[in-house]
Amino acid sequence: MPMSLPLAERCRQAGGAAYKCGRHERAIALYTEALQAARSLHGGAEMVGGLLCNRALCYLQLGEADAALADATDAAREAPAMPKAHYRAAQALEALGRLADARAAARRVLQHSRGGKNADAEKLVEQLAGKADRQGAAAAAGGAAAAAAGAAGAASGGEGRGVGRGEAARRAMASRDDRSV
């Protein structure tokens, strides 16, 4: 079925509804469909950035912080002044134990927020201030493994747009394929 921007918007809305129902994998599949349409139809940086942020939140809920960070990074690249992109990056970095980087991302949220105020970011900055970095040898080894997995995904044709982003993306895309049969 050919996609249009209104159809992409409906996929975004359905993704939001799936998220609210706790169907995070389904939401990922819907956001991915909306992203593909938005990119191919030039839906604009704000739309693409927002979809990436929403999908990043789903990945965070599923414990896939690497995939969430990749989407948040893409969102910040698409729409650098979007506070939500930097907030999702901070959340993912915190989940990965990269607290110094998470603090920097949280500060970027405040830089890009209207009037330099963002209650969620301010709360996150406070939370992060009280935590010590836990990026010791184990975290570094995990990061190396994640980097190797990311390189393997890129080598297998993943473009960083949901392909190779983790088990949730594979399951979500498989369920989408199942229903189209």
Coordinates of C-alpha atoms in Angstrom, one line a residue:
M1 CA 0.0 0.0 0.0
P2 CA 1.5 3.4 -0.9
M3 CA 2.1 5.6 2.0
S4 CA 1.1 9.2 2.4
L5 CA 1.9 11.7 5.1
P6 CA -1.7 11.4 6.5
L7 CA -1.2 7.7 6.6
A8 CA 2.2 8.1 8.3
E9 CA 0.5 10.3 10.9
R10 CA -2.2 7.6 11.5
C11 CA 0.7 5.1 12.0
R12 CA 2.2 7.5 14.5
Q13 CA -1.1 7.9 16.4
A14 CA -1.6 4.1 16.4
G15 CA 2.0 3.7 17.7
G16 CA 1.1 6.1 20.6
A17 CA -2.0 4.1 21.4
A18 CA 0.0 0.8 21.3
Y19 CA 2.6 2.3 23.6
K20 CA -0.1 3.4 26.1
C21 CA -1.4 -0.1 26.1
G22 CA 2.0 -1.5 26.9
R23 CA 2.4 -3.0 23.5
H24 CA 5.9 -1.6 23.0
E25 CA 7.0 -4.0 20.2
R26 CA 3.8 -3.2 18.2
A27 CA 4.5 0.5 18.8
I28 CA 8.0 0.1 17.4
A29 CA 6.6 -1.5 14.3
L30 CA 4.1 1.3 13.8
Y31 CA 6.7 4.0 14.4
T32 CA 9.0 2.3 12.0
E33 CA 6.3 2.3 9.3
A34 CA 5.6 5.9 9.9
L35 CA 9.3 6.7 9.8
Q36 CA 9.8 5.0 6.5
A37 CA 6.9 7.0 5.0
A38 CA 8.0 10.3 6.6
R39 CA 11.5 9.9 5.2
S40 CA 10.5 8.9 1.7
L41 CA 7.9 11.6 1.5
H42 CA 10.1 14.3 3.1
G43 CA 7.9 14.7 6.2
G44 CA 10.2 17.1 7.8
A45 CA 12.9 17.0 10.5
E46 CA 10.4 17.6 13.3
M47 CA 8.2 14.7 12.3
V48 CA 11.1 12.3 11.7
G49 CA 12.8 13.4 15.0
G50 CA 9.6 13.0 16.9
L51 CA 9.0 9.5 15.6
L52 CA 12.6 8.5 16.4
C53 CA 12.1 9.8 20.0
N54 CA 8.9 7.9 20.4
R55 CA 10.6 4.7 19.1
A56 CA 13.5 5.3 21.4
L57 CA 11.2 5.4 24.4
C58 CA 9.7 2.1 23.4
Y59 CA 13.2 0.6 23.2
L60 CA 14.0 2.0 26.7
Q61 CA 10.8 0.3 28.0
L62 CA 12.0 -3.0 26.6
G63 CA 15.5 -2.6 28.1
E64 CA 17.2 -2.0 24.7
A65 CA 19.2 1.0 25.6
D66 CA 21.6 0.7 22.7
A67 CA 18.8 0.8 20.2
A68 CA 17.2 3.7 22.1
L69 CA 20.5 5.6 22.0
A70 CA 20.8 5.0 18.3
D71 CA 17.3 6.4 17.7
A72 CA 17.9 9.4 20.0
T73 CA 21.2 10.2 18.3
D74 CA 19.5 10.0 14.9
A75 CA 16.7 12.3 16.2
A76 CA 19.2 14.8 17.5
R77 CA 20.9 14.8 14.1
E78 CA 17.6 15.3 12.3
A79 CA 16.3 18.0 14.6
P80 CA 19.3 19.3 16.8
A81 CA 17.1 21.9 18.6
M82 CA 14.6 19.3 19.7
P83 CA 14.9 18.9 23.5
K84 CA 13.1 15.6 23.5
A85 CA 15.9 14.0 21.3
H86 CA 18.6 15.0 23.9
Y87 CA 16.4 13.9 26.8
R88 CA 16.0 10.4 25.2
A89 CA 19.7 10.3 24.7
A90 CA 20.3 11.2 28.3
Q91 CA 17.9 8.4 29.4
A92 CA 19.6 5.8 27.2
L93 CA 23.1 6.9 28.3
E94 CA 22.0 6.6 31.9
A95 CA 20.7 3.1 31.3
L96 CA 24.0 2.2 29.7
G97 CA 25.9 3.5 32.7
R98 CA 27.5 6.3 30.8
L99 CA 26.6 8.9 33.4
A100 CA 29.0 11.7 32.4
D101 CA 27.6 11.5 28.8
A102 CA 24.1 11.4 30.2
R103 CA 24.7 14.6 32.3
A104 CA 26.0 16.3 29.2
A105 CA 22.9 15.3 27.2
A106 CA 20.6 16.4 30.0
R107 CA 22.3 19.8 29.9
R108 CA 21.7 20.0 26.2
V109 CA 18.0 19.5 26.9
L110 CA 18.1 22.7 29.0
Q111 CA 20.0 24.6 26.4
H112 CA 17.3 23.8 23.8
S113 CA 14.3 24.2 26.1
R114 CA 12.3 27.4 26.0
G115 CA 13.7 29.7 28.6
G116 CA 16.3 27.1 29.6
K117 CA 13.6 25.4 31.7
N118 CA 12.5 21.8 31.5
A119 CA 11.2 20.2 34.7
D120 CA 11.9 16.6 33.5
A121 CA 15.5 17.5 32.5
E122 CA 16.1 19.4 35.7
K123 CA 15.0 16.3 37.7
L124 CA 17.2 14.1 35.6
V125 CA 20.2 16.4 36.1
E126 CA 19.6 16.2 39.9
Q127 CA 19.3 12.4 39.8
L128 CA 22.5 12.0 37.7
A129 CA 24.4 14.4 40.0
G130 CA 24.0 11.9 42.9
K131 CA 25.2 8.9 40.9
A132 CA 28.8 7.8 40.4
D133 CA 29.8 6.6 36.9
R134 CA 29.7 2.9 36.8
Q135 CA 31.7 2.6 33.6
G136 CA 34.3 0.3 34.9
A137 CA 35.8 -2.6 33.1
A138 CA 32.5 -4.5 32.9
A139 CA 30.7 -1.5 31.3
A140 CA 33.6 -1.0 28.9
A141 CA 33.5 -4.6 27.9
G142 CA 29.7 -4.3 27.3
G143 CA 30.3 -1.2 25.2
A144 CA 32.8 -3.1 23.1
A145 CA 30.4 -5.9 22.6
A146 CA 27.6 -3.5 21.7
A147 CA 29.9 -1.7 19.2
A148 CA 30.8 -5.1 17.6
A149 CA 27.1 -6.0 17.4
G150 CA 26.4 -2.6 15.8
A151 CA 29.2 -3.1 13.3
A152 CA 27.9 -6.5 12.5
G153 CA 24.4 -5.0 12.0
A154 CA 25.9 -2.3 9.7
A155 CA 27.8 -5.0 7.8
S156 CA 24.7 -7.0 7.3
G157 CA 22.9 -4.1 5.6
G158 CA 21.3 -2.3 8.6
E159 CA 21.1 1.4 8.0
G160 CA 20.3 2.4 11.6
R161 CA 16.7 2.9 10.9
G162 CA 15.2 0.0 12.8
V163 CA 17.2 -2.7 11.0
G164 CA 19.5 -4.5 13.4
R165 CA 18.2 -2.4 16.3
G166 CA 17.6 -5.3 18.6
E167 CA 15.3 -8.2 19.3
A168 CA 12.2 -6.0 19.7
A169 CA 12.6 -4.6 16.2
R170 CA 13.0 -8.1 14.7
R171 CA 9.9 -9.4 16.5
A172 CA 7.9 -6.3 15.6
M173 CA 8.8 -6.5 12.0
A174 CA 8.0 -10.3 12.0
S175 CA 4.6 -9.7 13.5
R176 CA 3.9 -7.0 10.8
D177 CA 4.9 -9.5 8.1
D178 CA 2.7 -12.2 9.6
R179 CA -0.4 -10.0 9.4
S180 CA 0.2 -9.0 5.8
V181 CA 0.0 -12.7 4.7

